[in-house]
């Protein structure tokens, strides 16, 4: 098939996959999807229970992918065909309903199995409890009490194990089903056919062991479900900001419609105190809008006709009409939600180790458990069958790899969610892992370290014209330029009441300046390099330019008819928080570098004011990417912070690109981290949060390995010949459930992290 055709066929879909409980489950679904014809790449996240799939629409479709998931024993919550805007909310509602039903079912089974397990404990150990009636201790009575726990409360383990067996794989359910079935089956034989066993083991049944294992695992899953719900609170908070309805003006009437029914071009009425339903622009009226949800700025912003407004921000005391311009998945809030969802559903490279281990873990555990049974059956103490069986069950239960599968994704969910709450959007796990290895941060100057709103502070002439005429000519030339320095000069000309005219033959010289004809006079405005390259001697203006540069001001030389007529000094104020951001980055052990097109003196003056270590001056916009590449060639791991279109190549080149959210869409698209607020103190905050998240992942993996590997020798009875100790299957179940809970709880500690702003 031609390449352009295949590109059009490529599609992506994400949907919840329910019923996964361990790393092996997630790997099984992921492997099955990747083996589906037409699937180019599939990743499955255990913590979010989400599958992200890239596929060829000419070969397969979403329904076929969902059927594949169902075929291996799991539930896929698929989007509706040709879903309208707002369908994501419907999917979330169905997913929430499913989870609530699953949670309630788990709770009911836990209550019943816990009650029966306690009764079984009393009946199994009458010597410890003097009030136990004789009939309750009868093995057949205990069998009757154990059946509901084993085959009703534990039915989900059998379903999962059978589904895995049909596809010749194993998972956590396999271990639980085998372990509890071994204890239950052995006890059933003792209860129904005691004559088959030696006298010393008749009456010794382990129904309570099988029941307590199931009860503890159900408890672990219930607590795990609650904890996993807490890890995704960032998404819930963002979704909660979305208004449910909008008041649309149609045919002279106000009509309340669902937010999913709003179309581009609709006129919407927003009353005081309401959340703005979608992105758009004011067409009538005036109000003050609380945009802190996006900008973090607590002071309301005045909005008048033609001003843009953003969905989910809060209207103040005024009422106004607005035109809808971006609806559904195109709104700013929807884009933020998608970024957070993508990040939380991503995998960090460090997870590959856990995935690799999990793929071999269950088969290895089955082998270890089998060897354990054989060894103790042959060489164990009397009664050898009982001893071998209990160690066999303990090994199967202690080694369930649930914690291993949750170690990485839960930390990523909480870390990226916490970042989103603080105005830092992190693209995914790979970004998190790269950020913690950074050693250098490069800041673009204009619009990043500075506010990007320069103003003319000095006008020095050589005497050819007066200051007012110099500004008038320079401002007329700059009228067609979009550069911030040009804007400052034009603003100065307008403020002085100059009669500006349109230039003729306008020519922008990238990175240097401009030239044009004004009132029949040839005007050149730009850098000292532009003047010398054009053969204009700087003369006395050179000293004035050096003095202004030493004060940290950007210098624009102006030549009239090939003679230097004067110098204009322009200052751009340092962005609030820039110095604090640099100091915090130094505290994190990072080198801070500034890149700018300004001359060396101006750049050094600004760097000194902010506290920056190293300056890359007189860098043309198209050379920023090359400068970043040079830093990487020095062996540095580089983050680039910028906001403009000309920063996009450098952002993409850097190991981590960080875009100021107030910047352009192309810069944000090229970046790995987006700062929703234009506060540079979020930069060290994002780096510190990433480091803490990776540290948490490593701690989680350590906990998981300790639980899932270090205790296997104890469960297998390795220490029995030396110390006379073994691990009860009930304690093994408790430890296994505790491992998952400890991993999630450790991840949840990230929620207490405080950004520096």
XYZ file of C-alpha atoms in Angstrom:
757
model
C 0.000 0.000 0.000
C 1.330 3.501 -0.758
C 2.802 5.300 2.231
C 0.386 8.230 2.107
C -2.549 5.820 2.153
C -1.238 4.007 5.215
C -0.808 7.315 7.005
C -4.483 8.090 6.446
C -5.395 4.625 7.740
C -3.462 5.027 10.998
C -5.716 5.675 13.971
C -5.463 5.713 17.734
C -7.938 4.669 20.400
C -7.871 4.390 24.177
C -10.415 2.517 26.252
C -10.681 1.032 29.752
C -9.869 -2.647 30.243
C -11.475 -3.940 33.413
C -10.727 -7.064 35.397
C -6.897 -6.876 35.403
C -5.297 -7.496 38.800
C -1.583 -8.046 38.254
C 1.321 -7.293 35.949
C 0.811 -10.614 34.161
C -2.793 -9.645 33.369
C -1.735 -6.351 31.807
C 1.057 -8.033 29.857
C -1.309 -10.712 28.587
C -3.768 -8.103 27.274
C -0.943 -6.037 25.791
C 0.623 -9.057 24.071
C -2.729 -10.224 22.706
C -3.529 -6.778 21.279
C -0.075 -6.430 19.734
C -0.557 -9.797 18.022
C -3.883 -8.644 16.522
C -3.606 -8.062 12.742
C -3.619 -4.352 11.964
C -2.339 -3.230 15.394
C 0.885 -1.240 15.114
C 1.439 -0.634 18.827
C -0.542 -1.353 21.986
C 0.302 -0.483 25.578
C -1.753 -1.466 28.620
C -1.481 0.335 31.963
C -2.459 -1.677 35.043
C -2.950 1.301 37.371
C -5.214 3.258 35.015
C -6.667 0.060 33.515
C -6.387 1.690 30.103
C -5.324 0.299 26.728
C -3.773 2.749 24.208
C -3.701 1.331 20.690
C -2.397 2.523 17.313
C -3.994 0.523 14.515
C -4.723 0.410 10.779
C -8.404 1.084 10.188
C -8.347 -0.833 6.897
C -7.338 -4.026 8.732
C -9.135 -3.864 12.086
C -11.520 -1.684 14.093
C -12.349 -0.777 17.670
C -15.053 -3.452 17.967
C -12.593 -6.156 16.911
C -10.069 -4.902 19.448
C -12.714 -4.995 22.179
C -13.677 -8.535 21.165
C -10.014 -9.557 21.399
C -9.860 -8.244 24.972
C -13.089 -10.032 25.906
C -11.867 -13.262 24.337
C -8.974 -13.466 26.803
C -11.234 -12.915 29.795
C -11.380 -9.149 30.391
C -13.946 -6.383 29.884
C -13.384 -3.544 27.393
C -15.449 -0.338 27.708
C -15.517 0.841 24.107
C -16.439 4.277 22.752
C -19.646 4.435 20.762
C -19.227 4.281 16.961
C -18.965 7.763 15.418
C -19.124 9.289 18.885
C -20.255 12.878 19.126
C -18.508 15.507 21.266
C -18.977 14.629 24.911
C -18.793 10.866 24.263
C -15.719 10.654 26.497
C -17.934 11.636 29.402
C -20.323 8.797 28.533
C -17.436 6.326 28.513
C -16.307 7.602 31.894
C -19.851 7.232 33.227
C -20.036 3.613 32.020
C -16.600 2.923 33.439
C -17.574 4.472 36.769
C -20.776 2.426 36.913
C -18.816 -0.747 36.191
C -16.257 0.069 38.867
C -18.949 0.891 41.423
C -20.720 -2.394 40.691
C -17.413 -4.257 40.934
C -16.574 -2.493 44.205
C -19.974 -3.302 45.719
C -19.658 -6.929 44.585
C -16.207 -7.164 46.147
C -17.467 -5.656 49.393
C -20.387 -8.116 49.615
C -18.144 -11.095 48.909
C -15.607 -9.833 51.433
C -18.230 -9.504 54.176
C -19.667 -12.979 53.563
C -16.288 -14.688 53.167
C -14.873 -12.938 56.254
C -17.840 -14.057 58.377
C -17.601 -17.657 57.152
C -13.801 -17.643 57.566
C -14.107 -16.656 61.227
C -16.623 -19.443 61.809
C -14.306 -21.860 60.017
C -11.444 -20.735 62.261
C -13.481 -21.522 65.369
C -14.517 -24.907 63.995
C -10.993 -25.818 62.869
C -9.366 -25.003 66.229
C -11.852 -26.023 68.937
C -8.985 -26.599 71.386
C -8.351 -22.837 71.393
C -11.989 -21.917 71.958
C -13.781 -23.896 74.661
C -17.293 -22.874 73.597
C -17.193 -24.447 70.104
C -19.947 -27.088 69.674
C -18.819 -30.527 68.479
C -20.935 -30.441 65.304
C -19.155 -27.267 64.145
C -15.817 -29.071 64.333
C -16.950 -31.898 62.087
C -14.956 -31.909 58.800
C -18.131 -32.243 56.732
C -19.651 -29.168 58.433
C -16.478 -27.206 57.695
C -16.643 -28.364 54.065
C -20.213 -27.025 53.724
C -19.160 -23.664 55.219
C -16.110 -23.420 52.950
C -17.900 -24.115 49.656
C -19.482 -20.606 49.322
C -16.132 -18.943 50.005
C -14.238 -21.157 47.579
C -16.680 -21.195 44.672
C -18.736 -18.006 45.089
C -16.398 -15.446 46.654
C -13.443 -17.045 44.853
C -15.171 -17.617 41.519
C -13.380 -14.672 39.900
C -10.026 -16.364 40.471
C -11.191 -19.502 38.674
C -12.593 -17.460 35.777
C -9.313 -15.597 35.389
C -7.233 -18.761 35.655
C -9.358 -20.633 33.104
C -9.266 -17.719 30.656
C -5.470 -17.655 30.949
C -5.254 -21.430 30.536
C -7.282 -21.286 27.320
C -4.560 -19.070 25.864
C -1.761 -21.147 27.374
C -0.666 -18.412 29.759
C -0.673 -17.904 33.510
C -1.396 -14.983 35.799
C -2.041 -14.046 39.395
C -5.434 -15.784 39.315
C -3.625 -18.988 38.329
C -1.541 -18.877 41.503
C -4.506 -18.103 43.759
C -6.764 -20.719 42.170
C -4.093 -23.426 42.359
C -3.083 -22.564 45.908
C -6.566 -22.403 47.417
C -7.778 -25.382 45.377
C -4.889 -27.475 46.686
C -5.781 -26.673 50.300
C -9.520 -27.047 49.660
C -9.174 -30.254 47.614
C -6.901 -31.934 50.144
C -9.252 -30.998 52.991
C -12.266 -32.250 51.038
C -10.627 -35.657 50.564
C -9.830 -35.833 54.291
C -13.421 -34.862 55.176
C -15.159 -37.275 52.782
C -12.693 -40.164 52.649
C -10.773 -40.177 55.952
C -9.970 -43.896 55.580
C -7.546 -43.027 52.753
C -5.269 -41.134 55.151
C -3.082 -42.191 58.077
C -4.769 -41.911 61.506
C -2.528 -39.023 62.585
C -3.879 -36.696 59.846
C -7.543 -37.684 59.888
C -9.615 -34.689 60.895
C -6.806 -32.228 60.027
C -8.447 -30.047 57.395
C -7.410 -26.646 56.042
C -10.686 -25.145 54.888
C -9.977 -22.140 57.123
C -6.625 -21.617 55.357
C -8.187 -21.579 51.876
C -11.027 -19.337 53.091
C -8.731 -16.837 54.811
C -6.471 -16.653 51.736
C -9.475 -15.732 49.561
C -10.762 -13.282 52.196
C -7.416 -11.500 52.550
C -6.942 -11.255 48.793
C -10.454 -9.826 48.427
C -9.632 -7.316 51.175
C -6.446 -6.362 49.338
C -8.336 -5.857 46.081
C -10.998 -3.767 47.798
C -8.406 -1.502 49.412
C -6.468 -1.430 46.150
C -9.586 -0.321 44.247
C -10.124 2.528 46.708
C -6.488 3.595 46.579
C -6.362 3.462 42.768
C -9.401 5.716 42.721
C -7.472 8.253 44.778
C -4.492 8.197 42.399
C -6.652 9.546 39.562
C -8.103 12.472 41.514
C -6.395 14.992 39.218
C -8.528 13.799 36.292
C -11.658 13.850 38.442
C -10.967 17.430 39.522
C -10.381 18.573 35.952
C -13.523 16.831 34.704
C -15.438 18.381 37.588
C -14.601 21.843 36.214
C -16.611 21.183 33.052
C -20.095 22.735 33.052
C -22.847 20.268 32.201
C -25.039 22.687 30.214
C -24.853 25.932 28.239
C -27.444 28.668 27.723
C -27.600 29.127 23.926
C -29.399 32.026 22.225
C -31.495 30.554 19.385
C -34.233 32.213 17.370
C -34.620 34.978 19.927
C -34.877 32.590 22.871
C -32.528 31.316 25.566
C -32.323 27.519 25.558
C -30.379 25.357 28.020
C -28.657 22.550 26.099
C -26.154 19.837 27.101
C -22.565 20.948 26.710
C -22.062 18.221 24.076
C -24.700 19.899 21.853
C -22.913 23.259 21.605
C -21.602 23.970 18.104
C -18.999 26.380 16.799
C -20.678 29.711 16.066
C -23.414 29.373 18.693
C -24.129 32.493 20.724
C -24.008 31.667 24.432
C -25.265 33.769 27.330
C -23.124 33.689 30.477
C -24.618 35.043 33.695
C -22.810 36.220 36.826
C -21.160 33.462 38.832
C -21.447 30.819 36.103
C -18.626 28.814 34.572
C -18.001 29.628 30.919
C -19.109 26.496 29.015
C -16.683 26.465 26.032
C -13.832 28.508 24.532
C -14.843 31.547 22.542
C -14.909 35.331 22.342
C -17.090 38.016 23.916
C -19.493 39.593 21.410
C -21.600 41.729 23.751
C -21.231 42.899 27.333
C -18.356 43.122 29.767
C -17.263 41.244 32.875
C -14.308 40.205 34.986
C -13.293 36.550 34.661
C -11.540 34.391 37.240
C -8.951 32.516 35.134
C -6.988 31.089 38.066
C -7.917 27.589 36.894
C -5.557 28.114 33.935
C -3.190 30.927 34.862
C -2.980 30.646 38.641
C -3.526 34.428 38.754
C -5.961 35.211 41.565
C -6.985 38.636 40.236
C -9.932 38.555 37.783
C -9.281 39.689 34.203
C -11.559 42.207 32.484
C -13.116 40.913 29.258
C -14.723 43.118 26.615
C -16.033 42.474 23.088
C -13.520 40.557 20.904
C -11.591 39.349 23.966
C -11.143 35.582 24.190
C -12.604 33.575 27.075
C -11.763 30.021 28.099
C -14.170 27.268 29.029
C -14.463 26.309 32.744
C -13.223 29.714 33.941
C -15.637 31.576 36.225
C -17.596 34.671 35.274
C -17.690 37.509 37.770
C -20.499 39.997 38.361
C -21.252 40.964 34.768
C -23.326 39.169 32.136
C -22.231 38.835 28.516
C -22.803 37.050 25.241
C -20.043 35.031 23.644
C -19.505 33.175 20.393
C -18.409 29.538 20.700
C -15.170 28.992 18.786
C -13.785 25.751 20.234
C -16.067 23.027 21.547
C -15.850 19.400 22.673
C -12.370 17.927 22.449
C -10.942 21.198 21.037
C -11.372 23.286 24.201
C -8.364 24.182 26.331
C -9.703 22.170 29.278
C -10.348 19.105 27.097
C -6.794 19.330 25.753
C -5.408 19.528 29.292
C -7.494 16.518 30.358
C -6.239 14.572 27.342
C -2.621 15.439 28.102
C -3.020 14.280 31.702
C -4.806 11.079 30.641
C -2.100 10.321 28.073
C 0.590 10.946 30.665
C -1.070 8.754 33.274
C -1.572 5.985 30.746
C 2.046 6.051 29.549
C 4.884 3.741 30.491
C 8.272 4.795 31.809
C 11.300 2.966 30.385
C 12.057 1.725 33.917
C 8.835 -0.296 33.724
C 10.345 -2.507 31.031
C 12.345 -4.268 33.744
C 9.186 -4.985 35.742
C 7.373 -6.161 32.603
C 10.231 -8.459 31.646
C 10.340 -10.014 35.104
C 6.551 -10.357 35.284
C 6.467 -12.232 31.972
C 8.607 -15.024 33.489
C 7.520 -14.666 37.092
C 4.358 -16.789 37.293
C 5.793 -19.798 35.383
C 8.906 -19.601 37.571
C 6.781 -19.527 40.732
C 4.791 -22.554 39.574
C 8.060 -24.407 39.037
C 9.410 -23.384 42.468
C 6.148 -24.395 44.158
C 6.200 -27.791 42.430
C 9.807 -28.432 43.447
C 8.946 -27.342 47.000
C 6.094 -29.845 47.177
C 8.193 -32.718 45.807
C 11.176 -32.041 48.073
C 9.139 -31.778 51.268
C 6.929 -34.725 50.337
C 10.047 -36.871 50.040
C 12.241 -35.411 52.789
C 9.824 -33.448 54.980
C 8.730 -34.193 58.562
C 5.591 -36.158 59.296
C 2.921 -35.802 58.102
C 4.883 -35.166 54.918
C 1.863 -34.643 52.656
C 0.432 -31.948 54.885
C 3.790 -30.224 55.314
C 4.516 -30.307 51.582
C 1.041 -29.074 50.728
C 1.145 -26.050 53.059
C 4.550 -24.946 51.753
C 3.322 -25.429 48.167
C 0.312 -23.178 48.873
C 2.445 -20.572 50.681
C 4.841 -20.252 47.728
C 2.000 -19.793 45.240
C 0.285 -17.126 47.339
C 3.320 -15.094 48.468
C 4.608 -14.708 44.909
C 1.560 -13.116 43.254
C 3.073 -10.254 41.186
C 0.356 -7.658 41.755
C 2.669 -5.151 43.464
C 5.189 -5.508 40.649
C 2.597 -4.380 38.111
C 1.458 -1.420 40.218
C 4.900 -0.131 41.211
C 5.517 2.141 38.201
C 2.077 3.201 36.903
C 0.657 4.267 40.282
C 3.600 6.608 40.874
C 3.293 8.024 37.348
C -0.458 8.577 37.861
C 0.017 10.454 41.117
C 3.087 12.379 39.933
C 1.587 13.595 36.647
C -1.731 14.249 38.381
C -0.057 16.348 41.058
C 1.771 18.258 38.355
C -1.486 18.962 36.517
C -3.082 20.293 39.694
C -0.141 22.700 40.039
C -0.117 23.865 36.419
C 2.582 21.498 35.097
C 1.518 19.166 32.277
C 4.002 16.307 31.841
C 3.645 14.278 28.653
C 4.399 10.887 30.158
C 6.556 8.392 31.952
C 9.455 8.679 29.507
C 9.643 12.420 30.173
C 9.631 11.823 33.935
C 12.533 9.426 33.652
C 14.536 11.775 31.408
C 13.939 14.845 33.597
C 15.509 13.282 36.680
C 18.812 12.894 34.760
C 19.033 16.562 33.663
C 22.126 18.581 34.549
C 21.546 21.786 32.519
C 18.596 24.102 31.906
C 18.656 26.589 29.010
C 16.310 29.584 29.146
C 15.363 31.686 26.156
C 15.531 35.328 27.235
C 12.794 37.301 25.526
C 9.333 36.236 26.639
C 10.698 33.583 28.972
C 13.148 35.053 31.480
C 11.693 38.441 30.613
C 8.041 39.361 30.189
C 8.415 39.866 26.455
C 6.878 43.336 26.791
C 9.862 45.654 26.231
C 9.585 49.419 26.365
C 11.767 52.227 24.993
C 13.793 53.788 27.810
C 16.427 55.879 25.985
C 16.718 57.790 22.707
C 20.190 59.127 21.863
C 20.785 61.063 18.632
C 23.972 62.022 16.779
C 22.490 65.389 15.805
C 21.292 64.531 12.300
C 17.675 64.611 13.524
C 16.065 65.284 16.888
C 14.802 62.498 19.186
C 11.149 62.912 18.144
C 11.949 62.587 14.431
C 14.254 59.612 15.086
C 11.428 57.808 16.904
C 8.897 58.743 14.174
C 11.080 57.344 11.392
C 12.054 54.222 13.364
C 8.459 53.564 14.425
C 7.226 53.958 10.844
C 9.771 51.388 9.655
C 8.868 48.974 12.454
C 5.102 49.087 11.823
C 5.152 45.934 9.712
C 7.369 43.952 12.078
C 5.988 41.544 14.702
C 9.149 41.495 16.819
C 8.651 42.578 20.474
C 11.337 45.272 20.055
C 9.461 46.662 17.062
C 6.270 46.726 19.082
C 8.027 48.765 21.781
C 9.311 51.339 19.275
C 5.893 51.676 17.596
C 4.265 52.089 21.009
C 6.750 54.844 21.829
C 5.965 56.605 18.550
C 2.214 56.406 19.148
C 2.587 57.628 22.726
C 4.588 60.636 21.483
C 1.845 61.503 18.990
C 4.115 60.999 15.998
C 2.537 60.972 12.526
C 3.539 57.453 11.520
C 3.430 56.421 7.866
C 3.548 53.075 6.097
C 7.052 52.107 4.985
C 7.883 51.267 1.375
C 10.067 48.318 0.384
C 9.965 46.764 3.851
C 12.629 44.065 4.314
C 13.139 42.060 7.545
C 16.675 40.746 8.049
C 16.201 37.754 10.345
C 17.906 38.155 13.683
C 19.466 41.506 12.806
C 16.877 44.196 11.995
C 14.880 45.771 9.183
C 15.154 48.281 6.365
C 12.606 50.306 4.415
C 11.934 53.697 2.873
C 9.981 56.348 4.828
C 9.116 59.713 3.271
C 11.696 59.034 0.566
C 14.479 58.366 3.089
C 16.232 55.001 3.399
C 16.000 53.791 7.007
C 17.846 50.866 8.578
C 17.133 49.845 12.193
C 18.840 46.979 13.977
C 21.955 45.612 15.622
C 25.493 46.932 15.510
C 26.430 43.944 13.372
C 23.785 44.869 10.809
C 25.221 48.387 10.603
C 28.813 47.287 10.177
C 27.862 44.626 7.626
C 26.047 47.338 5.655
C 29.137 49.562 5.789
C 27.690 52.118 8.222
C 30.300 53.359 10.660
C 28.933 53.538 14.219
C 30.976 56.599 15.196
C 29.928 58.329 18.413
C 26.802 56.162 18.623
C 28.985 53.181 19.489
C 29.840 54.548 22.947
C 26.184 55.331 23.669
C 25.246 51.815 22.620
C 27.895 50.270 24.884
C 26.670 52.335 27.854
C 23.071 51.218 27.303
C 24.147 47.582 26.859
C 26.078 47.679 30.135
C 22.818 48.701 31.810
C 21.187 45.541 30.458
C 19.253 47.274 27.710
C 18.802 46.056 24.156
C 20.307 48.519 21.671
C 18.750 49.382 18.291
C 20.882 51.510 15.993
C 19.082 53.694 13.443
C 20.703 54.785 10.164
C 19.173 57.389 7.842
C 20.389 57.456 4.280
C 23.439 55.339 5.208
C 24.516 57.515 8.156
C 24.036 56.597 11.838
C 21.397 58.938 13.230
C 21.016 57.598 16.743
C 20.524 54.786 19.215
C 17.350 53.563 20.882
C 17.626 51.758 24.234
C 14.916 49.192 25.030
C 14.474 47.367 28.325
C 12.425 44.245 28.893
C 11.510 43.727 32.542
C 12.550 40.491 34.207
C 9.636 38.104 34.717
C 8.485 37.779 38.315
C 9.991 34.696 39.908
C 12.905 34.392 37.458
C 15.593 34.914 40.094
C 13.872 32.536 42.540
C 13.587 29.921 39.779
C 17.299 30.136 38.992
C 18.253 29.935 42.667
C 16.069 26.850 43.147
C 17.582 25.204 40.061
C 21.051 25.833 41.489
C 19.843 24.214 44.718
C 18.899 21.147 42.669
C 22.458 20.987 41.337
C 21.661 22.207 37.808
C 23.643 24.541 35.568
C 21.503 27.413 34.238
C 22.210 28.869 30.794
C 20.605 31.803 28.942
C 20.344 31.957 25.146
C 19.595 35.268 23.411
C 20.093 37.271 20.278
C 21.306 40.248 22.335
C 24.942 41.313 22.299
C 27.314 39.965 24.917
C 27.202 42.995 27.241
C 23.419 43.203 27.355
C 23.124 39.474 27.849
C 25.704 39.434 30.672
C 23.949 42.311 32.447
C 20.615 40.449 32.427
C 22.289 37.184 33.413
C 23.924 38.870 36.371
C 20.571 40.309 37.469
C 18.948 36.872 37.431
C 21.947 34.858 38.661
C 22.565 32.765 35.543
C 25.816 30.805 35.158
C 26.482 30.896 31.425
C 25.379 33.073 28.509
C 25.007 32.202 24.831
C 24.687 35.637 23.205
C 24.084 36.898 19.652
C 22.390 33.618 18.708
C 20.080 33.912 15.721
C 16.650 32.249 16.027
C 17.553 29.545 13.527
C 20.771 28.775 15.457
C 19.165 28.004 18.828
C 18.710 24.353 17.932
C 22.381 24.099 16.954
C 23.444 25.632 20.285
C 21.399 23.065 22.184
C 23.007 20.330 20.085
C 26.474 21.695 20.996
C 25.620 21.501 24.697
C 24.509 17.893 24.242
C 27.785 17.181 22.444
C 29.534 18.317 25.641
C 27.804 15.409 27.377
C 25.078 17.489 29.010
C 21.471 16.408 29.544
C 19.676 19.593 28.498
C 16.256 21.053 29.214
C 15.189 23.988 27.019
C 12.640 26.497 28.300
C 10.952 28.732 25.718
C 7.679 30.113 24.455
C 7.878 31.271 20.847
C 7.626 29.741 17.388
C 11.359 30.184 16.904
C 11.928 28.156 20.108
C 10.127 25.063 18.770
C 13.162 23.463 17.027
C 15.294 23.971 20.146
C 12.522 22.570 22.365
C 12.346 19.490 20.172
C 16.150 19.115 20.069
C 16.570 19.300 23.846
C 16.400 16.161 25.964
C 13.411 17.803 27.650
C 11.498 20.735 26.141
C 9.598 22.951 28.575
C 7.079 25.389 27.055
C 5.507 28.353 28.772
C 1.749 27.807 28.435
C 1.181 31.426 27.536
C 3.325 30.800 24.449
C 2.389 29.501 21.053
C 0.675 26.210 20.239
C 3.626 25.058 18.123
C 6.037 25.552 21.051
C 3.713 23.605 23.341
C 3.378 20.808 20.776
C 7.171 20.512 20.483
C 7.680 20.355 24.247
C 7.677 17.523 26.784
C 6.419 19.671 29.661
C 3.960 22.550 29.435
C 3.677 25.191 32.142
C 0.035 26.277 32.135
C 1.012 29.371 34.107
C 3.781 31.695 32.965
C 5.656 31.370 36.267
C 9.224 30.132 35.888
C 9.265 28.809 39.450
C 7.275 25.900 38.034
C 10.395 24.798 36.111
C 12.352 23.659 39.197
C 9.052 22.414 40.605
C 8.529 20.162 37.583
C 12.108 18.853 37.778
C 11.893 18.206 41.513
C 8.502 16.480 41.135
C 9.917 14.276 38.379
C 12.873 13.308 40.541
C 10.591 12.461 43.454
C 8.336 10.408 41.180
C 11.246 8.342 39.825
C 12.540 7.899 43.380
C 9.091 6.640 44.390
C 9.032 4.207 41.451
C 12.394 2.778 42.531
C 11.126 2.434 46.116
C 7.995 0.701 44.848
C 9.986 -1.745 42.757
C 12.165 -2.469 45.780
C 9.077 -3.153 47.934
C 7.599 -5.362 45.223
C 10.784 -7.371 44.784
C 11.201 -7.784 48.546
C 7.674 -9.097 48.959
C 7.625 -11.197 45.808
C 11.113 -12.693 45.920
C 12.713 -12.383 49.357
C 9.833 -14.187 51.071
C 9.698 -17.072 48.575
C 12.540 -18.970 50.333
C 10.717 -18.573 53.647
C 7.466 -19.811 52.090
C 9.300 -22.741 50.493
C 10.616 -23.828 53.912
C 14.293 -23.162 53.178
C 14.853 -21.976 56.763
C 13.013 -24.874 58.391
C 16.034 -27.226 58.678
C 18.080 -24.486 60.378
C 15.600 -22.497 62.459
C 12.437 -24.598 62.422
C 10.326 -21.815 60.892
C 7.948 -21.805 57.937
C 5.438 -19.329 56.531
C 1.755 -20.080 57.007
C -0.314 -19.717 53.791
C -2.594 -17.301 55.662
C 0.332 -15.029 56.516
C 1.525 -15.384 52.923
C -1.862 -14.076 51.735
C -1.642 -11.202 54.204
C 1.860 -10.316 53.015
C 0.808 -10.475 49.354
C -2.155 -8.161 49.947
C 0.050 -5.837 51.998
C 2.567 -5.567 49.168
C 0.041 -4.027 46.767
C -1.308 -1.685 49.421
C 2.181 -0.558 50.460
C 3.122 0.236 46.858
C -0.018 2.305 46.270
C 0.279 4.041 49.643
C 3.886 4.950 48.913
C 2.821 6.435 45.564
C 0.060 8.418 47.236
C 2.674 10.214 49.347
C 3.439 12.271 46.242
C 0.073 13.971 46.687
C 1.539 15.906 49.618
C 4.230 17.456 47.386
C 4.112 21.264 47.333
C 5.189 23.205 44.261
C 7.434 26.228 44.971
C 4.540 28.470 43.829
